[in-house]
Amino acid sequence: MTDTLAALVTQGFTPPLRLSDFRLAAFDMDSTLINIECIDEIAAVAGKKAEVAAITEAAMRGEITDFKDSLRRRLALLKGVPEAALEQVLRERLQFNPGARELCAALKAAGLKLLLVSGGFTYFTRHVATELGMDWVRSNELEIADGRLSGGLVMQAWGEICDGEEKRRMLLACCAEIGADAKTQAIAVGDGANDLPMMGAAALSVAYCAKPKVREQAMVAINAGGLDQVLSVLR
């Protein structure tokens, strides 16, 4: 491994790959494009971070295998939290991870389409997608009643919860829409166990500051520094 790849671990291929061979890149949001797990920070505003974060961590490590169940358990703990907590998290706590803007800009300049697919919430994905120029977004819609979280989600046309299988399905659907082959022309970037299905469906899988199980299965693991280090394995 060269010094320029010192913060990367590559396995399963010999870099560099040709950026021109790819047509789509799919990204997780929480702890991948941004520096926080939004649900944990909402819980922090409500004074329940420890309880919610423990479930989040176990789910991301793959110790809780049913993502939908883990999300429902965490949402139940947030019932009654004021809607204003969402704005507070967005304004005071959400930041983009190093290199996120640079990577997305470079991929778009190279002609790739971008997909944001998240087990998080539309309140935050809308902001992130606008800032980074995403072409598609898939995430969960928090149900709000009388200005407070109900502890549930809104049923959307595609379903209620964006879990690992929905991330994979969305990646494949977007590839099909533009006539691309996911297994040869798609990149998938994530950090948690629920990202593994879409990472497994892509030509290039990237783990960013990820859980051990995800690092082990990814073709590229970025363990320190910025997301734009992905460009080091693409020419």
PDB file of C-alpha atoms in Angstrom:
ATOM      1  CA  MET A   1       0.000   0.000   0.000  1.00  0.00           C
ATOM      2  CA  THR A   2       1.412   3.399  -0.949  1.00  0.00           C
ATOM      3  CA  ASP A   3       1.722   6.350   1.415  1.00  0.00           C
ATOM      4  CA  THR A   4      -1.167   8.075  -0.382  1.00  0.00           C
ATOM      5  CA  LEU A   5      -3.387   5.151   0.605  1.00  0.00           C
ATOM      6  CA  ALA A   6      -2.101   4.990   4.188  1.00  0.00           C
ATOM      7  CA  ALA A   7      -5.520   5.792   5.667  1.00  0.00           C
ATOM      8  CA  LEU A   8      -7.173   3.183   3.444  1.00  0.00           C
ATOM      9  CA  VAL A   9      -7.420  -0.550   3.579  1.00  0.00           C
ATOM     10  CA  THR A  10      -8.140  -2.110   0.189  1.00  0.00           C
ATOM     11  CA  GLN A  11      -9.103  -5.708  -0.405  1.00  0.00           C
ATOM     12  CA  GLY A  12     -10.641  -7.658  -3.246  1.00  0.00           C
ATOM     13  CA  PHE A  13      -9.211  -5.500  -6.059  1.00  0.00           C
ATOM     14  CA  THR A  14      -6.061  -3.685  -7.132  1.00  0.00           C
ATOM     15  CA  PRO A  15      -6.437   0.108  -7.255  1.00  0.00           C
ATOM     16  CA  PRO A  16      -6.738   2.343  -9.157  1.00  0.00           C
ATOM     17  CA  LEU A  17     -10.110   1.790 -10.803  1.00  0.00           C
ATOM     18  CA  ARG A  18     -11.376   4.032 -13.584  1.00  0.00           C
ATOM     19  CA  LEU A  19     -13.867   6.632 -12.391  1.00  0.00           C
ATOM     20  CA  SER A  20     -15.271   6.726 -15.916  1.00  0.00           C
ATOM     21  CA  ASP A  21     -16.458   3.112 -15.484  1.00  0.00           C
ATOM     22  CA  PHE A  22     -18.962   4.137 -12.778  1.00  0.00           C
ATOM     23  CA  ARG A  23     -22.371   5.720 -13.272  1.00  0.00           C
ATOM     24  CA  LEU A  24     -23.937   5.878  -9.789  1.00  0.00           C
ATOM     25  CA  ALA A  25     -22.816   6.291  -6.181  1.00  0.00           C
ATOM     26  CA  ALA A  26     -25.088   5.479  -3.224  1.00  0.00           C
ATOM     27  CA  PHE A  27     -24.463   6.912   0.234  1.00  0.00           C
ATOM     28  CA  ASP A  28     -25.688   6.243   3.728  1.00  0.00           C
ATOM     29  CA  MET A  29     -26.180   9.462   5.701  1.00  0.00           C
ATOM     30  CA  ASP A  30     -25.715   9.147   9.474  1.00  0.00           C
ATOM     31  CA  SER A  31     -22.047   8.771  10.482  1.00  0.00           C
ATOM     32  CA  THR A  32     -21.142   8.512   6.779  1.00  0.00           C
ATOM     33  CA  LEU A  33     -21.902  11.799   5.032  1.00  0.00           C
ATOM     34  CA  ILE A  34     -22.589  13.559   8.335  1.00  0.00           C
ATOM     35  CA  ASN A  35     -20.911  13.397  11.726  1.00  0.00           C
ATOM     36  CA  ILE A  36     -23.864  12.254  13.845  1.00  0.00           C
ATOM     37  CA  GLU A  37     -26.559   9.637  14.245  1.00  0.00           C
ATOM     38  CA  CYS A  38     -29.562  11.959  14.073  1.00  0.00           C
ATOM     39  CA  ILE A  39     -31.824   9.743  16.172  1.00  0.00           C
ATOM     40  CA  ASP A  40     -29.246   9.721  18.973  1.00  0.00           C
ATOM     41  CA  GLU A  41     -28.996  13.509  18.906  1.00  0.00           C
ATOM     42  CA  ILE A  42     -32.770  13.929  18.989  1.00  0.00           C
ATOM     43  CA  ALA A  43     -32.703  11.647  22.028  1.00  0.00           C
ATOM     44  CA  ALA A  44     -29.939  13.777  23.575  1.00  0.00           C
ATOM     45  CA  VAL A  45     -32.124  16.878  23.349  1.00  0.00           C
ATOM     46  CA  ALA A  46     -34.824  14.870  25.127  1.00  0.00           C
ATOM     47  CA  GLY A  47     -32.439  13.570  27.783  1.00  0.00           C
ATOM     48  CA  LYS A  48     -32.644   9.959  26.530  1.00  0.00           C
ATOM     49  CA  LYS A  49     -29.427   9.618  24.535  1.00  0.00           C
ATOM     50  CA  ALA A  50     -27.881   6.768  26.523  1.00  0.00           C
ATOM     51  CA  GLU A  51     -30.894   4.481  26.053  1.00  0.00           C
ATOM     52  CA  VAL A  52     -31.328   5.220  22.356  1.00  0.00           C
ATOM     53  CA  ALA A  53     -27.607   5.259  21.490  1.00  0.00           C
ATOM     54  CA  ALA A  54     -27.107   1.826  23.040  1.00  0.00           C
ATOM     55  CA  ILE A  55     -29.701   0.350  20.655  1.00  0.00           C
ATOM     56  CA  THR A  56     -28.244   2.295  17.689  1.00  0.00           C
ATOM     57  CA  GLU A  57     -24.747   1.017  18.401  1.00  0.00           C
ATOM     58  CA  ALA A  58     -25.882  -2.593  18.723  1.00  0.00           C
ATOM     59  CA  ALA A  59     -27.838  -2.348  15.466  1.00  0.00           C
ATOM     60  CA  MET A  60     -24.939  -0.800  13.556  1.00  0.00           C
ATOM     61  CA  ARG A  61     -22.551  -3.481  14.838  1.00  0.00           C
ATOM     62  CA  GLY A  62     -25.005  -6.107  13.596  1.00  0.00           C
ATOM     63  CA  GLU A  63     -25.785  -7.430  17.076  1.00  0.00           C
ATOM     64  CA  ILE A  64     -29.462  -6.557  16.588  1.00  0.00           C
ATOM     65  CA  THR A  65     -30.188  -8.149  13.229  1.00  0.00           C
ATOM     66  CA  ASP A  66     -33.706  -6.762  12.741  1.00  0.00           C
ATOM     67  CA  PHE A  67     -33.143  -3.093  11.873  1.00  0.00           C
ATOM     68  CA  LYS A  68     -36.878  -2.389  11.713  1.00  0.00           C
ATOM     69  CA  ASP A  69     -37.361  -3.676  15.244  1.00  0.00           C
ATOM     70  CA  SER A  70     -34.400  -1.686  16.551  1.00  0.00           C
ATOM     71  CA  LEU A  71     -35.721   1.496  14.929  1.00  0.00           C
ATOM     72  CA  ARG A  72     -39.205   1.011  16.333  1.00  0.00           C
ATOM     73  CA  ARG A  73     -37.731   0.488  19.816  1.00  0.00           C
ATOM     74  CA  ARG A  74     -35.752   3.710  19.564  1.00  0.00           C
ATOM     75  CA  LEU A  75     -38.666   5.705  18.165  1.00  0.00           C
ATOM     76  CA  ALA A  76     -40.897   4.558  21.025  1.00  0.00           C
ATOM     77  CA  LEU A  77     -38.427   6.161  23.427  1.00  0.00           C
ATOM     78  CA  LEU A  78     -38.824   9.475  21.581  1.00  0.00           C
ATOM     79  CA  LYS A  79     -42.603   9.681  21.843  1.00  0.00           C
ATOM     80  CA  GLY A  80     -43.607  13.162  22.980  1.00  0.00           C
ATOM     81  CA  VAL A  81     -40.344  14.881  22.015  1.00  0.00           C
ATOM     82  CA  PRO A  82     -41.128  18.374  20.624  1.00  0.00           C
ATOM     83  CA  GLU A  83     -40.739  18.859  16.879  1.00  0.00           C
ATOM     84  CA  ALA A  84     -38.445  21.791  17.714  1.00  0.00           C
ATOM     85  CA  ALA A  85     -35.806  19.248  18.768  1.00  0.00           C
ATOM     86  CA  LEU A  86     -35.325  18.345  15.098  1.00  0.00           C
ATOM     87  CA  GLU A  87     -34.501  21.927  14.177  1.00  0.00           C
ATOM     88  CA  GLN A  88     -32.112  22.155  17.126  1.00  0.00           C
ATOM     89  CA  VAL A  89     -30.214  19.055  15.983  1.00  0.00           C
ATOM     90  CA  LEU A  90     -30.042  20.301  12.393  1.00  0.00           C
ATOM     91  CA  ARG A  91     -28.890  23.763  13.395  1.00  0.00           C
ATOM     92  CA  GLU A  92     -26.512  22.959  16.258  1.00  0.00           C
ATOM     93  CA  ARG A  93     -25.197  19.408  15.806  1.00  0.00           C
ATOM     94  CA  LEU A  94     -25.269  18.266  12.195  1.00  0.00           C
ATOM     95  CA  GLN A  95     -22.033  18.763  10.267  1.00  0.00           C
ATOM     96  CA  PHE A  96     -20.721  17.162   7.109  1.00  0.00           C
ATOM     97  CA  ASN A  97     -17.901  14.698   7.538  1.00  0.00           C
ATOM     98  CA  PRO A  98     -14.508  15.705   6.099  1.00  0.00           C
ATOM     99  CA  GLY A  99     -14.327  15.223   2.360  1.00  0.00           C
ATOM    100  CA  ALA A 100     -18.064  14.593   1.880  1.00  0.00           C
ATOM    101  CA  ARG A 101     -18.677  17.724  -0.170  1.00  0.00           C
ATOM    102  CA  GLU A 102     -15.475  17.261  -2.148  1.00  0.00           C
ATOM    103  CA  LEU A 103     -16.214  13.618  -2.989  1.00  0.00           C
ATOM    104  CA  CYS A 104     -19.790  14.288  -4.088  1.00  0.00           C
ATOM    105  CA  ALA A 105     -18.706  17.264  -6.199  1.00  0.00           C
ATOM    106  CA  ALA A 106     -16.000  15.197  -7.903  1.00  0.00           C
ATOM    107  CA  LEU A 107     -18.382  12.331  -8.625  1.00  0.00           C
ATOM    108  CA  LYS A 108     -21.002  14.674 -10.067  1.00  0.00           C
ATOM    109  CA  ALA A 109     -18.356  16.413 -12.180  1.00  0.00           C
ATOM    110  CA  ALA A 110     -17.432  12.989 -13.569  1.00  0.00           C
ATOM    111  CA  GLY A 111     -21.069  12.435 -14.589  1.00  0.00           C
ATOM    112  CA  LEU A 112     -22.180  10.052 -11.832  1.00  0.00           C
ATOM    113  CA  LYS A 113     -25.698  10.159 -10.408  1.00  0.00           C
ATOM    114  CA  LEU A 114     -25.921  10.314  -6.603  1.00  0.00           C
ATOM    115  CA  LEU A 115     -28.303   8.436  -4.311  1.00  0.00           C
ATOM    116  CA  LEU A 116     -28.846   9.193  -0.636  1.00  0.00           C
ATOM    117  CA  VAL A 117     -30.428   6.173   1.036  1.00  0.00           C
ATOM    118  CA  SER A 118     -30.816   6.316   4.798  1.00  0.00           C
ATOM    119  CA  GLY A 119     -32.428   4.597   7.740  1.00  0.00           C
ATOM    120  CA  GLY A 120     -32.624   8.117   9.144  1.00  0.00           C
ATOM    121  CA  PHE A 121     -35.245  10.787   8.642  1.00  0.00           C
ATOM    122  CA  THR A 122     -36.470  12.999   5.825  1.00  0.00           C
ATOM    123  CA  TYR A 123     -36.169  16.097   8.024  1.00  0.00           C
ATOM    124  CA  PHE A 124     -32.399  15.718   7.748  1.00  0.00           C
ATOM    125  CA  THR A 125     -32.006  13.937   4.400  1.00  0.00           C
ATOM    126  CA  ARG A 126     -33.741  16.791   2.599  1.00  0.00           C
ATOM    127  CA  HIS A 127     -31.099  19.206   3.891  1.00  0.00           C
ATOM    128  CA  VAL A 128     -28.178  16.872   3.132  1.00  0.00           C
ATOM    129  CA  ALA A 129     -29.494  16.013  -0.333  1.00  0.00           C
ATOM    130  CA  THR A 130     -29.885  19.688  -1.260  1.00  0.00           C
ATOM    131  CA  GLU A 131     -26.407  20.569   0.000  1.00  0.00           C
ATOM    132  CA  LEU A 132     -24.700  17.706  -1.859  1.00  0.00           C
ATOM    133  CA  GLY A 133     -26.781  17.659  -5.040  1.00  0.00           C
ATOM    134  CA  MET A 134     -28.302  14.209  -4.664  1.00  0.00           C
ATOM    135  CA  ASP A 135     -30.403  12.884  -7.549  1.00  0.00           C
ATOM    136  CA  TRP A 136     -32.518  10.474  -5.448  1.00  0.00           C
ATOM    137  CA  VAL A 137     -33.358  10.230  -1.756  1.00  0.00           C
ATOM    138  CA  ARG A 138     -34.941   7.429   0.246  1.00  0.00           C
ATOM    139  CA  SER A 139     -35.448   7.741   4.026  1.00  0.00           C
ATOM    140  CA  ASN A 140     -38.028   7.514   6.815  1.00  0.00           C
ATOM    141  CA  GLU A 141     -40.683  10.131   7.621  1.00  0.00           C
ATOM    142  CA  LEU A 142     -41.218  10.866  11.305  1.00  0.00           C
ATOM    143  CA  GLU A 143     -44.864  11.071  12.334  1.00  0.00           C
ATOM    144  CA  ILE A 144     -45.640  14.302  14.162  1.00  0.00           C
ATOM    145  CA  ALA A 145     -48.897  15.055  15.957  1.00  0.00           C
ATOM    146  CA  ASP A 146     -49.676  18.309  17.759  1.00  0.00           C
ATOM    147  CA  GLY A 147     -46.075  19.450  17.421  1.00  0.00           C
ATOM    148  CA  ARG A 148     -44.569  16.320  19.004  1.00  0.00           C
ATOM    149  CA  LEU A 149     -43.120  13.044  17.774  1.00  0.00           C
ATOM    150  CA  SER A 150     -45.691  10.274  17.965  1.00  0.00           C
ATOM    151  CA  GLY A 151     -43.085   7.546  18.327  1.00  0.00           C
ATOM    152  CA  GLY A 152     -43.954   6.209  14.871  1.00  0.00           C
ATOM    153  CA  LEU A 153     -43.326   6.741  11.167  1.00  0.00           C
ATOM    154  CA  VAL A 154     -45.506   7.830   8.246  1.00  0.00           C
ATOM    155  CA  MET A 155     -46.267   5.125   5.685  1.00  0.00           C
ATOM    156  CA  GLN A 156     -44.864   6.219   2.309  1.00  0.00           C
ATOM    157  CA  ALA A 157     -45.657   4.953  -1.190  1.00  0.00           C
ATOM    158  CA  TRP A 158     -42.700   2.542  -1.093  1.00  0.00           C
ATOM    159  CA  GLY A 159     -43.201   1.408   2.525  1.00  0.00           C
ATOM    160  CA  GLU A 160     -42.628   2.498   6.115  1.00  0.00           C
ATOM    161  CA  ILE A 161     -38.992   1.752   7.017  1.00  0.00           C
ATOM    162  CA  CYS A 162     -35.869   2.064   4.898  1.00  0.00           C
ATOM    163  CA  ASP A 163     -33.813  -0.887   6.134  1.00  0.00           C
ATOM    164  CA  GLY A 164     -30.875  -2.711   4.585  1.00  0.00           C
ATOM    165  CA  GLU A 165     -32.968  -4.536   2.023  1.00  0.00           C
ATOM    166  CA  GLU A 166     -34.722  -1.311   0.973  1.00  0.00           C
ATOM    167  CA  LYS A 167     -31.320   0.363   0.553  1.00  0.00           C
ATOM    168  CA  ARG A 168     -30.256  -2.475  -1.745  1.00  0.00           C
ATOM    169  CA  ARG A 169     -33.540  -2.378  -3.654  1.00  0.00           C
ATOM    170  CA  MET A 170     -33.276   1.389  -4.145  1.00  0.00           C
ATOM    171  CA  LEU A 171     -29.696   1.115  -5.398  1.00  0.00           C
ATOM    172  CA  LEU A 172     -30.755  -1.473  -7.975  1.00  0.00           C
ATOM    173  CA  ALA A 173     -33.854   0.520  -8.996  1.00  0.00           C
ATOM    174  CA  CYS A 174     -31.874   3.716  -9.570  1.00  0.00           C
ATOM    175  CA  CYS A 175     -29.268   1.819 -11.575  1.00  0.00           C
ATOM    176  CA  ALA A 176     -32.042   0.321 -13.692  1.00  0.00           C
ATOM    177  CA  GLU A 177     -33.568   3.766 -14.237  1.00  0.00           C
ATOM    178  CA  ILE A 178     -30.372   5.025 -15.881  1.00  0.00           C
ATOM    179  CA  GLY A 179     -29.534   1.741 -17.604  1.00  0.00           C
ATOM    180  CA  ALA A 180     -26.553   0.960 -15.366  1.00  0.00           C
ATOM    181  CA  ASP A 181     -25.373  -2.388 -14.023  1.00  0.00           C
ATOM    182  CA  ALA A 182     -24.891  -2.139 -10.252  1.00  0.00           C
ATOM    183  CA  LYS A 183     -22.318  -4.941 -10.186  1.00  0.00           C
ATOM    184  CA  THR A 184     -20.016  -3.141 -12.610  1.00  0.00           C
ATOM    185  CA  GLN A 185     -21.014   0.542 -12.455  1.00  0.00           C
ATOM    186  CA  ALA A 186     -22.155   1.408  -8.905  1.00  0.00           C
ATOM    187  CA  ILE A 187     -20.362   2.546  -5.759  1.00  0.00           C
ATOM    188  CA  ALA A 188     -21.916   2.121  -2.290  1.00  0.00           C
ATOM    189  CA  VAL A 189     -20.636   3.901   0.817  1.00  0.00           C
ATOM    190  CA  GLY A 190     -21.720   3.212   4.393  1.00  0.00           C
ATOM    191  CA  ASP A 191     -20.682   2.488   7.959  1.00  0.00           C
ATOM    192  CA  GLY A 192     -23.234   0.155   9.561  1.00  0.00           C
ATOM    193  CA  ALA A 193     -24.567  -3.369   9.223  1.00  0.00           C
ATOM    194  CA  ASN A 194     -27.719  -2.130   7.467  1.00  0.00           C
ATOM    195  CA  ASP A 195     -25.497  -0.827   4.646  1.00  0.00           C
ATOM    196  CA  LEU A 196     -24.081  -4.254   3.839  1.00  0.00           C
ATOM    197  CA  PRO A 197     -26.895  -5.345   1.462  1.00  0.00           C
ATOM    198  CA  MET A 198     -26.379  -2.359  -0.850  1.00  0.00           C
ATOM    199  CA  MET A 199     -22.602  -2.591  -0.516  1.00  0.00           C
ATOM    200  CA  GLY A 200     -22.794  -6.222  -1.558  1.00  0.00           C
ATOM    201  CA  ALA A 201     -24.800  -5.281  -4.656  1.00  0.00           C
ATOM    202  CA  ALA A 202     -22.287  -2.660  -5.863  1.00  0.00           C
ATOM    203  CA  ALA A 203     -19.129  -2.895  -7.937  1.00  0.00           C
ATOM    204  CA  LEU A 204     -17.158  -0.920  -5.336  1.00  0.00           C
ATOM    205  CA  SER A 205     -18.053  -0.980  -1.624  1.00  0.00           C
ATOM    206  CA  VAL A 206     -16.581   1.614   0.735  1.00  0.00           C
ATOM    207  CA  ALA A 207     -16.690   1.529   4.535  1.00  0.00           C
ATOM    208  CA  TYR A 208     -16.186   4.910   6.204  1.00  0.00           C
ATOM    209  CA  CYS A 209     -15.052   4.864   9.854  1.00  0.00           C
ATOM    210  CA  ALA A 210     -17.232   1.786  10.016  1.00  0.00           C
ATOM    211  CA  LYS A 211     -18.069  -1.007  12.427  1.00  0.00           C
ATOM    212  CA  PRO A 212     -15.700  -4.018  12.288  1.00  0.00           C
ATOM    213  CA  LYS A 213     -18.176  -6.255  10.466  1.00  0.00           C
ATOM    214  CA  VAL A 214     -18.567  -3.634   7.730  1.00  0.00           C
ATOM    215  CA  ARG A 215     -14.836  -2.915   7.416  1.00  0.00           C
ATOM    216  CA  GLU A 216     -14.143  -6.611   6.949  1.00  0.00           C
ATOM    217  CA  GLN A 217     -16.610  -6.969   4.071  1.00  0.00           C
ATOM    218  CA  ALA A 218     -15.902  -3.719   2.222  1.00  0.00           C
ATOM    219  CA  MET A 219     -13.500  -3.484  -0.716  1.00  0.00           C
ATOM    220  CA  VAL A 220     -12.199  -0.167   0.628  1.00  0.00           C
ATOM    221  CA  ALA A 221     -12.144   0.839   4.302  1.00  0.00           C
ATOM    222  CA  ILE A 222     -11.392   4.459   5.230  1.00  0.00           C
ATOM    223  CA  ASN A 223     -10.432   4.392   8.881  1.00  0.00           C
ATOM    224  CA  ALA A 224      -9.265   7.991   9.310  1.00  0.00           C
ATOM    225  CA  GLY A 225      -9.401  11.279   7.435  1.00  0.00           C
ATOM    226  CA  GLY A 226     -11.832  12.359   4.756  1.00  0.00           C
ATOM    227  CA  LEU A 227     -14.339  10.626   2.526  1.00  0.00           C
ATOM    228  CA  ASP A 228     -12.637  12.095  -0.527  1.00  0.00           C
ATOM    229  CA  GLN A 229      -9.873   9.513  -0.073  1.00  0.00           C
ATOM    230  CA  VAL A 230     -12.138   7.296  -2.194  1.00  0.00           C
ATOM    231  CA  LEU A 231     -10.775   9.286  -5.117  1.00  0.00           C
ATOM    232  CA  SER A 232      -7.327   7.815  -4.376  1.00  0.00           C
ATOM    233  CA  VAL A 233      -8.479   4.447  -5.726  1.00  0.00           C
ATOM    234  CA  LEU A 234     -10.162   5.977  -8.802  1.00  0.00           C
ATOM    235  CA  ARG A 235      -8.393   7.529 -11.745  1.00  0.00           C
TER     236      ARG A 235
END
